[in-house]
XYZ file of C-alpha atoms in Angstrom:
117
model
C 0.000 0.000 0.000
C 1.364 3.410 -0.975
C 1.023 6.620 1.031
C -1.582 7.881 -1.462
C -3.560 4.650 -1.090
C -3.435 4.916 2.704
C -4.626 8.529 2.560
C -7.457 7.584 0.178
C -8.464 4.694 2.434
C -8.626 6.896 5.525
C -10.656 9.545 3.691
C -13.229 7.153 2.196
C -15.151 6.847 5.479
C -18.157 9.067 6.252
C -17.140 12.471 7.650
C -13.418 11.596 7.608
C -11.074 14.579 7.388
C -7.318 15.059 7.164
C -5.702 17.694 9.354
C -2.119 18.735 10.145
C -2.065 19.902 13.801
C 1.501 18.619 14.360
C 2.974 20.150 11.196
C 2.811 19.438 7.470
C 4.623 16.104 7.723
C 2.034 14.355 9.934
C -1.442 13.556 8.606
C -4.106 13.229 11.282
C -7.319 11.573 10.144
C -10.421 12.356 12.168
C -14.117 11.557 12.239
C -16.402 14.120 13.884
C -13.279 15.793 15.276
C -11.893 12.602 16.873
C -8.601 10.992 15.813
C -8.740 7.517 14.245
C -5.450 7.383 12.283
C -2.149 9.245 12.341
C 0.725 8.870 9.878
C 3.806 10.583 8.514
C 2.863 9.619 4.963
C 6.308 10.419 3.573
C 8.153 8.230 6.101
C 10.003 5.097 5.103
C 8.808 2.552 6.038
C 5.229 3.772 5.962
C 3.604 3.475 9.402
C 0.197 4.420 10.774
C -1.109 4.668 14.332
C -4.548 3.090 14.692
C -6.953 2.712 17.601
C -7.601 -0.889 18.641
C -9.559 -2.835 21.230
C -7.049 -3.440 24.077
C -7.344 -7.247 24.049
C -7.167 -7.361 20.268
C -4.160 -5.018 20.318
C -2.161 -7.443 22.456
C -3.108 -10.417 20.262
C -2.177 -8.576 17.061
C 1.210 -7.534 18.476
C 1.971 -11.121 19.446
C 1.016 -12.500 16.010
C 2.450 -9.827 13.700
C 5.941 -8.298 13.969
C 4.668 -5.365 11.856
C 2.324 -4.302 14.683
C 3.776 -2.602 17.771
C 2.419 -0.574 20.692
C 1.341 2.896 19.549
C 4.295 5.258 19.219
C 3.634 8.407 21.310
C 0.113 7.111 22.004
C -1.713 5.282 24.788
C -0.190 1.839 24.255
C -3.255 0.079 25.654
C -5.543 1.486 22.946
C -3.256 2.262 20.000
C -1.024 0.243 17.686
C 1.632 1.405 15.257
C 1.292 -0.602 12.062
C 4.139 -0.905 9.542
C 1.981 -0.919 6.420
C 4.360 -2.862 4.168
C 4.619 -5.656 6.718
C 0.968 -6.700 6.362
C -1.291 -7.655 3.458
C -3.362 -4.764 2.082
C -6.729 -6.275 3.111
C -5.533 -6.571 6.707
C -4.380 -2.934 6.769
C -7.782 -1.949 5.386
C -9.518 -3.953 8.138
C -7.373 -2.373 10.868
C -8.112 1.146 9.590
C -11.835 0.390 9.442
C -11.759 -1.102 12.954
C -10.047 2.047 14.244
C -12.680 4.255 12.580
C -15.499 2.091 13.980
C -14.080 2.211 17.524
C -13.916 5.992 17.419
C -17.415 6.270 15.958
C -18.749 3.930 18.666
C -17.646 6.481 21.268
C -19.501 9.355 19.619
C -22.952 10.545 20.691
C -25.830 8.541 19.218
C -27.055 11.427 17.039
C -23.619 11.681 15.393
C -23.407 7.890 14.903
C -26.803 7.889 13.216
C -25.757 10.741 10.939
C -22.726 8.647 9.942
C -24.926 5.581 9.257
C -23.084 3.615 11.961
C -25.558 3.033 14.825
């Protein structure tokens, strides 16, 4: 997956936006103002921080060397994923899971507006 493909994937979700609060080199992807993915898209290797269920996060780290505790994030809830170390469909699933976890924490009216009750 290329940086452009990762950006496109993160932006394909309802109400997803890209912001640069930490400078032009770090893309922060949000839904309804809440962070669900963070990446320095020009870094090599390409990595992305994604929210994850705490139990699932531990399992994923144990099974995949390309998944580590979230760099500069709450390590219980965030993973850093080396994109090239995983198959594309798995990266897609992890990004979608991160988005869904963030949406699940939003008020019901916002979730309904996003078609994710």
